[in-house]
XYZ file of C-alpha atoms in Angstrom:
668
model
C 10.284 -109.865 -36.764
C 7.885 -108.382 -34.316
C 5.224 -111.069 -34.288
C 2.033 -109.035 -34.437
C 3.441 -106.891 -37.219
C 4.463 -109.661 -39.570
C 1.335 -111.621 -38.774
C -1.007 -108.787 -39.695
C 0.967 -107.787 -42.770
C 0.732 -111.376 -43.975
C -2.931 -112.066 -43.308
C -4.112 -108.921 -45.064
C -2.090 -109.604 -48.224
C -4.223 -110.302 -51.271
C -1.659 -112.967 -52.138
C -1.844 -114.826 -48.847
C -3.308 -118.327 -48.924
C -3.737 -120.602 -45.971
C -3.857 -124.243 -46.971
C -4.363 -127.060 -44.490
C -1.580 -129.572 -44.974
C -1.880 -132.900 -43.153
C 1.307 -133.998 -41.456
C 2.043 -137.328 -39.845
C 2.865 -136.639 -36.193
C 5.542 -138.904 -34.785
C 6.465 -137.180 -31.535
C 5.143 -136.719 -28.025
C 5.653 -133.986 -25.459
C 7.697 -135.031 -22.441
C 6.246 -132.911 -19.622
C 8.986 -133.899 -17.183
C 11.781 -132.863 -19.531
C 9.694 -130.093 -21.139
C 10.817 -131.095 -24.637
C 9.433 -132.873 -27.659
C 10.485 -136.532 -27.675
C 10.888 -138.595 -30.845
C 8.992 -141.864 -31.052
C 11.115 -143.220 -33.893
C 14.410 -141.311 -33.815
C 16.377 -140.976 -37.012
C 20.020 -139.985 -37.132
C 21.160 -137.034 -39.190
C 24.620 -135.705 -39.977
C 26.672 -134.769 -36.908
C 26.886 -131.051 -36.191
C 29.531 -128.857 -34.474
C 28.660 -130.317 -31.078
C 29.810 -133.748 -32.188
C 26.300 -135.064 -31.610
C 23.787 -135.939 -34.332
C 20.654 -133.921 -34.878
C 17.458 -135.797 -34.069
C 14.662 -135.982 -36.631
C 11.504 -135.794 -34.557
C 9.029 -135.649 -37.415
C 9.302 -136.196 -41.163
C 6.646 -136.126 -43.866
C 6.563 -135.718 -47.632
C 3.813 -133.625 -49.183
C 3.566 -132.449 -52.799
C 7.166 -133.551 -53.481
C 8.421 -131.495 -50.543
C 10.120 -133.056 -47.527
C 9.224 -131.422 -44.218
C 11.369 -132.315 -41.211
C 11.173 -131.208 -37.620
C 14.583 -131.666 -36.003
C 16.529 -130.810 -32.903
C 19.934 -129.499 -33.973
C 22.660 -129.523 -31.272
C 24.883 -126.489 -30.782
C 28.546 -126.643 -29.695
C 27.517 -126.641 -26.007
C 24.979 -129.430 -26.508
C 21.882 -127.207 -26.376
C 19.369 -128.409 -28.963
C 17.520 -125.910 -31.155
C 14.182 -126.853 -32.688
C 14.260 -126.465 -36.459
C 11.776 -126.882 -39.283
C 13.365 -127.831 -42.594
C 11.773 -128.002 -46.045
C 13.453 -129.180 -49.247
C 12.442 -130.759 -52.561
C 12.041 -134.526 -52.321
C 14.563 -135.186 -55.102
C 17.315 -134.507 -52.513
C 19.469 -132.812 -55.127
C 21.995 -130.438 -53.487
C 20.634 -126.921 -53.608
C 21.054 -123.526 -51.914
C 19.400 -123.053 -48.549
C 17.818 -120.146 -46.700
C 18.028 -119.726 -42.916
C 15.412 -117.881 -40.863
C 15.808 -117.746 -37.058
C 12.827 -116.643 -34.961
C 11.853 -115.989 -31.318
C 8.168 -116.509 -32.178
C 7.922 -120.244 -32.740
C 8.810 -121.991 -35.975
C 5.793 -124.243 -35.571
C 3.496 -121.542 -34.148
C -0.119 -122.098 -35.123
C -0.683 -118.422 -35.966
C 2.367 -117.818 -38.115
C 2.400 -118.785 -41.803
C 5.879 -120.292 -41.717
C 4.799 -123.744 -42.890
C 3.357 -122.117 -45.981
C 6.610 -120.218 -46.514
C 8.545 -123.475 -46.153
C 6.545 -125.283 -48.833
C 6.608 -122.281 -51.175
C 10.372 -121.915 -50.795
C 11.017 -125.608 -51.445
C 8.826 -125.518 -54.552
C 10.955 -122.585 -55.759
C 14.014 -124.845 -55.695
C 15.513 -124.008 -52.299
C 15.880 -125.665 -48.956
C 14.876 -123.561 -45.956
C 15.586 -123.944 -42.245
C 13.300 -122.085 -39.816
C 14.651 -122.269 -36.279
C 13.469 -121.321 -32.803
C 16.232 -119.252 -31.250
C 17.807 -120.481 -28.023
C 15.458 -120.533 -25.048
C 12.282 -119.874 -27.038
C 9.357 -122.169 -27.786
C 10.634 -125.683 -28.574
C 14.356 -124.872 -28.318
C 16.381 -125.630 -25.202
C 18.549 -123.157 -23.313
C 17.931 -119.732 -21.828
C 16.505 -116.918 -23.938
C 18.568 -113.734 -24.028
C 17.692 -111.475 -26.932
C 20.627 -111.287 -29.385
C 23.201 -112.485 -26.834
C 23.683 -116.010 -28.253
C 22.652 -115.555 -31.854
C 26.079 -115.176 -33.437
C 27.412 -118.449 -32.053
C 24.180 -120.363 -32.641
C 23.894 -119.074 -36.206
C 27.451 -120.214 -36.950
C 26.782 -123.698 -35.580
C 23.508 -123.933 -37.488
C 25.199 -123.021 -40.766
C 27.972 -125.532 -40.121
C 25.380 -128.239 -39.579
C 23.290 -127.209 -42.576
C 26.044 -127.186 -45.187
C 26.979 -130.757 -44.212
C 23.525 -132.047 -45.238
C 23.105 -134.003 -48.479
C 20.400 -131.605 -49.708
C 22.707 -128.551 -49.329
C 25.097 -127.397 -52.062
C 26.951 -125.223 -49.551
C 25.408 -121.866 -50.540
C 23.411 -120.136 -47.787
C 21.132 -117.117 -47.767
C 20.057 -115.388 -44.544
C 16.538 -113.997 -44.464
C 14.098 -112.375 -42.070
C 12.208 -109.244 -41.112
C 12.010 -107.272 -37.864
C 13.293 -109.472 -34.992
C 14.148 -112.070 -37.626
C 16.025 -109.331 -39.460
C 18.061 -108.738 -36.315
C 19.010 -112.432 -36.181
C 19.849 -112.198 -39.893
C 22.306 -109.359 -39.251
C 23.825 -111.114 -36.236
C 24.394 -114.215 -38.362
C 25.900 -112.074 -41.137
C 28.314 -110.608 -38.585
C 30.069 -113.992 -38.459
C 31.216 -113.669 -42.088
C 30.711 -117.390 -42.581
C 32.076 -118.292 -46.036
C 28.930 -120.245 -46.906
C 26.735 -117.119 -46.688
C 26.304 -115.664 -50.172
C 23.434 -113.164 -49.752
C 21.060 -111.707 -47.168
C 17.601 -110.194 -47.031
C 16.897 -107.992 -43.978
C 13.479 -106.364 -43.887
C 11.988 -103.854 -41.448
C 14.768 -104.071 -38.916
C 17.311 -101.899 -37.189
C 20.024 -101.938 -34.581
C 19.466 -101.611 -30.834
C 19.859 -97.813 -30.839
C 17.842 -97.394 -34.016
C 14.526 -98.662 -32.697
C 15.109 -102.104 -31.218
C 14.609 -100.972 -27.644
C 16.184 -97.530 -27.924
C 15.072 -94.729 -30.217
C 18.508 -93.166 -29.980
C 21.404 -92.628 -27.619
C 20.031 -93.179 -24.108
C 16.383 -92.771 -25.139
C 14.166 -95.797 -24.584
C 11.451 -96.616 -27.101
C 9.077 -98.199 -24.564
C 6.647 -99.814 -26.971
C 9.512 -102.143 -27.923
C 11.615 -102.566 -24.800
C 8.527 -102.848 -22.585
C 5.473 -103.436 -24.786
C 6.946 -105.926 -27.236
C 8.911 -107.754 -24.572
C 5.858 -108.156 -22.345
C 3.344 -108.887 -25.091
C 5.360 -111.034 -27.489
C 8.231 -112.583 -25.526
C 7.075 -112.917 -21.919
C 4.088 -115.271 -22.520
C 6.341 -117.968 -23.974
C 8.785 -117.589 -21.090
C 5.963 -117.903 -18.547
C 4.745 -121.047 -20.301
C 8.230 -122.534 -20.225
C 8.785 -121.823 -16.523
C 5.257 -122.310 -15.212
C 5.527 -118.983 -13.417
C 2.959 -116.179 -13.387
C 2.870 -112.409 -13.049
C 0.825 -110.638 -10.393
C 0.942 -106.995 -11.479
C -2.483 -106.279 -13.093
C -1.125 -104.096 -15.886
C 1.626 -106.533 -16.781
C -0.857 -109.404 -16.667
C -3.133 -107.527 -19.062
C -0.278 -106.887 -21.472
C 0.675 -110.580 -21.557
C -2.905 -111.623 -22.308
C -3.215 -112.469 -26.024
C -6.901 -111.510 -25.851
C -7.430 -111.280 -29.592
C -6.177 -114.779 -30.457
C -9.560 -115.928 -31.813
C -9.769 -112.874 -34.044
C -6.225 -113.489 -35.282
C -7.145 -117.101 -36.058
C -10.143 -115.879 -38.065
C -7.935 -113.469 -39.983
C -5.661 -116.362 -40.845
C -8.551 -118.200 -42.525
C -9.350 -115.464 -45.031
C -8.778 -115.715 -48.753
C -9.342 -113.140 -51.487
C -12.826 -111.703 -51.663
C -13.376 -111.372 -47.922
C -12.225 -107.772 -47.643
C -15.290 -106.403 -45.807
C -15.251 -109.055 -43.091
C -11.469 -108.892 -42.971
C -11.652 -105.198 -42.083
C -14.381 -105.842 -39.506
C -12.161 -108.358 -37.773
C -9.172 -106.017 -37.960
C -11.181 -103.252 -36.260
C -12.462 -105.690 -33.626
C -8.932 -106.793 -32.892
C -7.796 -103.175 -32.563
C -10.588 -102.577 -30.061
C -9.562 -105.687 -28.132
C -6.117 -104.167 -27.742
C -7.432 -100.991 -26.069
C -7.127 -102.432 -22.564
C -3.584 -103.498 -23.340
C -2.773 -99.964 -24.485
C -3.946 -98.609 -21.137
C -1.852 -101.205 -19.316
C 1.170 -100.275 -21.407
C 0.878 -96.576 -20.539
C 0.658 -97.553 -16.870
C 3.799 -99.693 -17.066
C 5.778 -97.149 -19.089
C 4.870 -94.500 -16.533
C 6.731 -96.366 -13.769
C 9.856 -97.559 -15.604
C 12.030 -98.592 -12.648
C 9.276 -100.736 -11.158
C 8.389 -102.201 -14.551
C 12.007 -103.062 -15.321
C 12.177 -104.940 -12.022
C 8.904 -106.765 -12.723
C 9.987 -107.826 -16.198
C 13.507 -108.588 -15.043
C 12.196 -111.384 -12.843
C 11.214 -113.254 -15.995
C 13.396 -111.632 -18.671
C 16.856 -111.026 -17.145
C 18.225 -109.908 -20.509
C 15.833 -106.944 -20.439
C 17.355 -105.777 -17.158
C 20.771 -105.841 -18.807
C 19.521 -103.927 -21.854
C 17.862 -101.289 -19.679
C 20.985 -100.798 -17.589
C 23.201 -99.962 -20.587
C 21.715 -96.870 -22.224
C 24.976 -95.731 -23.849
C 25.751 -97.331 -27.240
C 29.485 -96.962 -26.572
C 29.199 -99.346 -23.610
C 31.254 -102.525 -24.262
C 28.157 -104.539 -23.307
C 26.805 -104.022 -26.832
C 29.812 -105.533 -28.614
C 28.147 -108.899 -29.239
C 24.522 -107.866 -28.814
C 24.449 -105.150 -31.455
C 25.712 -105.654 -35.002
C 27.268 -102.361 -36.067
C 30.397 -104.236 -37.119
C 28.360 -106.258 -39.600
C 27.003 -103.164 -41.342
C 30.564 -101.869 -41.773
C 31.981 -105.131 -43.064
C 29.128 -106.822 -44.927
C 30.816 -108.684 -47.763
C 27.798 -110.270 -49.468
C 24.888 -108.828 -51.483
C 22.225 -107.387 -49.194
C 18.586 -106.576 -49.909
C 16.890 -104.214 -47.432
C 13.232 -103.144 -47.193
C 11.530 -100.649 -44.880
C 8.646 -98.153 -44.642
C 8.883 -94.406 -44.024
C 6.759 -94.768 -40.866
C 8.334 -97.998 -39.646
C 9.990 -97.750 -36.238
C 13.208 -99.013 -37.872
C 13.365 -96.478 -40.726
C 16.437 -94.722 -39.321
C 18.240 -98.003 -38.704
C 17.377 -99.779 -41.941
C 18.505 -96.828 -44.032
C 21.627 -96.378 -41.929
C 22.420 -100.093 -42.297
C 22.049 -99.873 -46.069
C 24.140 -96.703 -46.436
C 26.919 -98.065 -44.223
C 26.996 -101.446 -45.935
C 26.985 -99.894 -49.412
C 29.754 -97.477 -48.498
C 32.053 -100.164 -47.148
C 31.182 -103.203 -49.248
C 32.026 -104.067 -52.825
C 29.008 -106.397 -52.853
C 25.748 -105.001 -54.285
C 23.256 -103.501 -51.824
C 19.636 -102.597 -52.554
C 16.948 -100.864 -50.490
C 13.229 -100.406 -51.103
C 11.347 -97.835 -48.993
C 7.544 -97.906 -48.988
C 5.190 -95.451 -47.242
C 4.022 -98.031 -44.704
C 4.354 -98.558 -40.959
C 5.886 -101.679 -39.395
C 2.567 -103.433 -40.059
C 3.025 -103.144 -43.811
C 0.320 -102.589 -46.396
C -2.178 -104.472 -44.196
C -2.751 -101.407 -42.043
C -3.392 -97.736 -42.834
C -0.609 -95.257 -42.176
C -2.388 -93.666 -39.227
C -5.136 -91.533 -40.721
C -3.767 -91.911 -44.259
C -4.310 -94.847 -46.594
C -1.670 -94.804 -49.344
C -3.030 -95.775 -52.781
C -0.606 -98.677 -52.847
C -0.671 -102.420 -52.210
C 1.940 -105.090 -51.699
C 3.125 -107.160 -54.644
C 3.733 -110.861 -55.053
C 7.043 -112.240 -53.824
C 7.451 -116.021 -53.694
C 10.151 -116.101 -51.009
C 8.526 -113.547 -48.686
C 6.249 -114.369 -45.755
C 2.711 -114.488 -47.101
C 4.238 -114.257 -50.593
C 4.030 -110.471 -50.378
C 6.493 -107.592 -50.262
C 6.226 -103.802 -50.497
C 8.346 -103.289 -53.579
C 7.335 -101.872 -56.952
C 8.762 -105.058 -58.464
C 7.206 -108.506 -58.436
C 9.366 -111.199 -56.803
C 12.216 -108.855 -55.841
C 13.361 -111.024 -52.911
C 13.044 -114.122 -55.059
C 15.062 -112.592 -57.895
C 17.699 -111.440 -55.394
C 18.307 -114.929 -54.067
C 17.969 -116.495 -57.536
C 20.784 -114.238 -58.720
C 23.168 -114.583 -55.789
C 22.426 -118.131 -54.576
C 21.511 -119.871 -57.829
C 23.639 -117.722 -60.131
C 20.766 -116.925 -62.497
C 21.307 -114.028 -64.906
C 18.172 -112.000 -64.208
C 19.678 -108.500 -64.278
C 18.903 -107.607 -60.674
C 22.486 -106.471 -60.138
C 22.172 -103.744 -62.784
C 19.037 -102.160 -61.329
C 19.008 -98.966 -59.279
C 20.142 -99.601 -55.696
C 17.408 -97.399 -54.177
C 13.664 -97.445 -54.788
C 11.623 -94.900 -52.830
C 7.949 -94.036 -52.617
C 7.331 -90.272 -52.562
C 4.451 -89.740 -50.154
C 1.540 -87.562 -51.301
C 3.033 -87.464 -54.791
C 2.153 -91.160 -54.908
C 4.943 -92.306 -57.197
C 7.848 -94.759 -57.026
C 11.242 -93.477 -58.139
C 14.633 -95.107 -58.504
C 17.734 -93.393 -57.176
C 21.450 -94.142 -57.205
C 22.741 -92.513 -54.034
C 21.657 -91.387 -50.561
C 21.330 -88.530 -49.843
C 20.380 -87.625 -53.417
C 23.171 -85.829 -55.265
C 20.802 -83.140 -56.555
C 19.613 -82.208 -53.056
C 19.198 -78.503 -52.365
C 19.935 -78.342 -48.641
C 17.592 -75.661 -47.344
C 17.643 -73.844 -44.007
C 14.423 -72.655 -42.412
C 15.294 -70.488 -39.412
C 13.193 -70.273 -36.260
C 11.824 -66.908 -35.179
C 9.060 -65.516 -32.999
C 9.306 -62.027 -34.506
C 6.182 -60.307 -35.812
C 4.192 -60.715 -37.923
C 3.023 -63.750 -35.963
C 1.025 -66.442 -37.672
C -2.399 -67.504 -36.487
C -1.173 -70.568 -34.585
C -0.783 -70.434 -30.805
C 2.744 -69.238 -30.117
C 3.004 -67.651 -33.525
C 6.507 -68.878 -34.343
C 7.650 -68.772 -37.949
C 10.155 -70.543 -40.211
C 11.986 -67.990 -42.369
C 14.737 -67.984 -44.983
C 17.313 -65.921 -43.026
C 18.630 -65.996 -39.454
C 16.446 -64.055 -37.066
C 17.309 -60.842 -35.251
C 14.856 -61.842 -32.517
C 16.846 -61.814 -29.269
C 13.999 -62.943 -26.991
C 14.104 -66.731 -26.552
C 10.984 -68.873 -26.319
C 10.425 -70.423 -22.905
C 8.351 -73.365 -21.723
C 8.115 -75.666 -18.724
C 8.806 -79.368 -19.186
C 7.183 -81.591 -16.558
C 8.132 -85.287 -16.888
C 4.938 -86.170 -14.995
C 2.841 -84.491 -17.722
C 4.603 -85.327 -20.991
C 3.427 -84.226 -24.423
C 1.239 -87.042 -25.784
C 2.432 -88.769 -28.925
C 0.224 -88.344 -31.962
C 1.322 -90.828 -34.599
C 4.956 -91.466 -35.404
C 7.188 -94.485 -35.787
C 5.522 -96.821 -33.315
C 5.650 -100.599 -33.517
C 1.856 -100.708 -33.610
C 0.997 -103.161 -30.832
C -0.436 -100.616 -28.391
C -0.139 -97.215 -30.120
C -1.201 -95.999 -33.549
C 1.750 -95.486 -35.894
C 1.777 -93.226 -38.921
C 0.263 -89.871 -39.841
C -2.127 -88.311 -37.298
C -3.689 -84.861 -36.767
C -1.591 -82.692 -34.438
C -4.225 -80.287 -33.071
C -4.132 -81.657 -29.526
C -0.339 -81.552 -29.392
C -0.031 -78.045 -30.831
C -2.544 -76.618 -28.352
C -0.270 -77.322 -25.377
C 1.763 -74.645 -23.634
C 4.902 -76.804 -23.612
C 5.031 -77.197 -27.399
C 6.646 -74.432 -29.483
C 5.313 -74.131 -33.019
C 7.095 -72.554 -36.023
C 5.419 -72.428 -39.465
C 6.716 -71.521 -42.918
C 4.891 -69.410 -45.469
C 2.661 -71.447 -47.802
C 4.413 -72.859 -50.859
C 3.270 -71.462 -54.184
C 4.490 -74.596 -55.900
C 4.729 -78.025 -54.374
C 7.955 -78.879 -52.529
C 9.511 -82.340 -52.356
C 11.528 -83.124 -49.234
C 13.515 -86.347 -49.666
C 16.428 -87.311 -47.458
C 17.730 -86.817 -43.914
C 15.990 -84.095 -41.888
C 17.623 -82.368 -38.922
C 17.187 -79.489 -36.499
C 20.125 -77.460 -35.211
C 18.869 -76.061 -31.935
C 20.368 -73.560 -29.511
C 18.722 -74.220 -26.165
C 19.181 -74.113 -22.414
C 17.611 -75.847 -19.436
C 17.415 -75.266 -15.717
C 18.238 -78.967 -15.214
C 21.508 -80.881 -15.486
C 20.063 -83.113 -18.205
C 16.946 -83.050 -20.354
C 15.583 -83.943 -23.782
C 14.619 -81.776 -26.720
C 12.208 -83.118 -29.309
C 11.371 -81.951 -32.822
C 8.607 -82.889 -35.233
C 8.098 -81.727 -38.823
C 4.486 -81.508 -39.951
C 2.482 -80.745 -43.080
C 0.052 -77.824 -42.690
C -2.817 -78.063 -45.157
C -4.716 -75.177 -46.758
C -7.462 -75.669 -44.151
C -4.934 -75.174 -41.316
C -4.827 -78.792 -40.185
C -1.399 -80.162 -39.275
C -0.261 -83.787 -39.665
C 3.092 -85.276 -38.714
C 5.740 -86.220 -41.268
C 8.769 -87.193 -39.158
C 10.197 -86.584 -35.715
C 13.242 -87.003 -33.505
C 14.770 -86.430 -30.091
C 18.145 -85.822 -28.480
C 19.332 -86.159 -24.883
C 21.768 -83.608 -23.517
C 24.041 -85.955 -21.602
C 24.461 -88.121 -24.707
C 25.159 -85.337 -27.205
C 27.983 -86.548 -29.409
C 30.202 -83.458 -29.432
C 30.320 -82.956 -25.658
C 28.643 -85.764 -23.672
C 27.900 -85.353 -19.990
C 25.722 -83.309 -17.670
C 25.326 -79.605 -18.422
C 25.602 -76.436 -16.392
C 22.017 -75.284 -15.767
C 21.239 -72.210 -17.834
C 24.117 -72.673 -20.269
C 23.277 -72.443 -23.959
C 23.856 -75.711 -25.770
C 24.118 -76.274 -29.493
C 22.205 -79.477 -30.282
C 21.485 -81.534 -33.362
C 18.175 -83.383 -33.437
C 18.125 -86.053 -36.115
C 14.588 -86.567 -37.403
C 13.578 -89.704 -39.241
C 14.461 -89.519 -42.936
C 11.531 -89.085 -45.276
C 10.339 -88.594 -48.820
C 7.303 -86.343 -48.802
C 5.636 -83.966 -51.246
C 4.156 -80.797 -49.718
C 1.296 -79.779 -51.993
C 0.935 -76.226 -53.382
C -0.555 -73.968 -50.711
C 0.739 -76.164 -47.873
C 3.334 -75.142 -45.286
C 6.013 -76.860 -43.251
C 5.677 -76.651 -39.486
C 8.187 -77.511 -36.775
C 7.164 -78.493 -33.265
C 9.801 -78.169 -30.539
C 9.319 -79.565 -27.048
C 10.976 -81.904 -24.549
C 8.745 -84.975 -24.567
C 6.770 -87.210 -26.915
C 5.248 -90.009 -24.870
C 4.884 -92.949 -25.233
C 7.042 -92.846 -28.368
C 9.977 -91.847 -26.143
C 10.351 -92.522 -22.433
C 10.395 -89.089 -20.722
C 13.644 -87.769 -19.283
C 13.485 -87.264 -15.491
C 15.787 -84.207 -15.838
C 18.082 -85.653 -13.156
C 20.755 -87.213 -15.355
C 19.699 -90.683 -14.209
C 18.627 -93.817 -16.060
C 14.899 -94.097 -15.315
C 15.071 -97.895 -15.350
C 17.840 -98.079 -12.782
C 16.958 -95.139 -10.593
C 13.649 -94.207 -8.981
C 14.802 -90.607 -8.564
C 11.830 -88.248 -8.400
C 11.674 -86.237 -11.648
C 11.966 -82.458 -11.561
C 10.322 -79.803 -13.711
C 12.725 -77.980 -16.023
C 12.525 -74.506 -17.518
C 13.518 -74.747 -21.185
C 14.594 -71.940 -23.500
C 14.999 -72.001 -27.272
C 17.155 -69.255 -28.809
C 16.825 -67.861 -32.330
C 18.989 -64.776 -32.740
C 21.952 -64.002 -35.001
C 24.364 -65.575 -32.516
C 22.114 -68.601 -32.035
C 20.482 -69.310 -35.423
C 18.292 -72.309 -34.611
C 17.167 -73.889 -37.873
C 15.345 -76.736 -39.561
C 17.501 -78.301 -42.278
C 15.515 -79.987 -45.054
C 16.631 -81.759 -48.251
C 14.636 -80.125 -51.035
C 14.625 -81.961 -54.371
C 14.253 -79.788 -57.501
C 11.209 -80.450 -59.634
C 11.863 -82.838 -62.490
């Protein structure tokens, strides 16, 4: 999980409780060896390495055993692990959660999760991944997780408190480690829960083929991962912007948030706003770093070598991603999988794609729940919109909260597939979606929906023009307009992002007014006629675009918005494609040649109210949501090539019928 996101979603939950639990400390920190050293070592069952795990700390509280151990992997590297299980030591199913954020971190509610899980009749192991926090080894995001997960499971199922049934669980970065562990197909794994997560090219560093999502690959890495690595090595950074981004700054405010209980909503919001203000300087630093990608990659690469490798391989077909990504797991998942996500979460494309792929190829049940929220969950507004919806109680979720219409969905999932309880979860609809602006939950049985009326809205600039600058329209039939729209794309002056599927550390995710964006000369705007009746759009959204560029490579972006009766426009979903990574004919293009492109927008479920219109923005940048293309056909992280300005043309005639393709759902 991305640390700030799961922290904030937890602390704002009305179900979250922070209880101080005294623990007997029986270890010291060995500064010379930079590890925790046991004062009274106990011997546990030998793991795959042939060496025993070391129990560094053990206490019993409220009939729950809490152990802090160092579990050896096959190469002898020891991984710090927190384990909780009922004190009766009866064999029982176990959950595994692997994190890069610190299993014993003072700001994360994982101790509370451990006690809650044990009281629900499970054991749970929460482990620092290799090279992070208290674990030994070298951190390399996703590069060692398959092997380490296998060794951890092998060790766990040999314990006297394990009955041999394992569930994998986690959200965001912890969801990535869940998928990587599932990719092993270990026979002990019986079910998984993967929340708010996606593959590398579905948000975890890259928005899509070749297109960096800098708030993750740069912002998250610098803000959430780098500080721990600096602490481990004793090194420092000198670049002022990078130093600012690594500064926690709002730690005291976070600690105060962690102390809240129900009834403190006013002060809770005050602290949330104060923390957002404290992040303003970090947002400025992030924009600075993202604006000089090659230099930033070199700066970060000094401390995070894995990031240099990730940045160098911008093509998902590169063999480098074989072990780092987990596409194979989504195609071969052979155990029941529960998936949760929000429509404005940065991983919405990936989580839904993971679910669809797994369900298509697996005989095991799969379930997905899609809320209206951002990656920060119900704790934070969705940009300028506050959905009339709250999280619900879920015993086995962090903070005991999830974003499902059903109480204890995660708990019921594991109870059914790890404990074998007959609770009926397997007979429920596999898809639960929240329809935005209609403000209802609805169950579905397939994706896309079988009753979808695929509707084409064609781009035209023919008269009569609408009142918006540019005057483009969306019409029901292909246009006879033979004059293409033209704009200049300057990578040094990219279109500013306004909302969208950001992580939320340094930029505001969600629904935001688009007036500033739509006033620019490098943004084409096309608007439909107002709807007499409301229109529901639920499913994948795409733009088929006929376009040319004066460059050898460039990007084209698209954003669908909701135009209200007062003329205001707010974003619904967006997307981008890069010419040299187009799937049908990859490679550089002949300048001036017309290309047929498909821009995949984020899927959505959204109700356009009567009198509202759909609008489509077309441009070539959306920064800092996407790292701008330098128009030179070069990887901006590897090459300091000076960007060039490109002349872009968008065609919308009978031979080139550019169109927005939307999934309209008939009124029920």
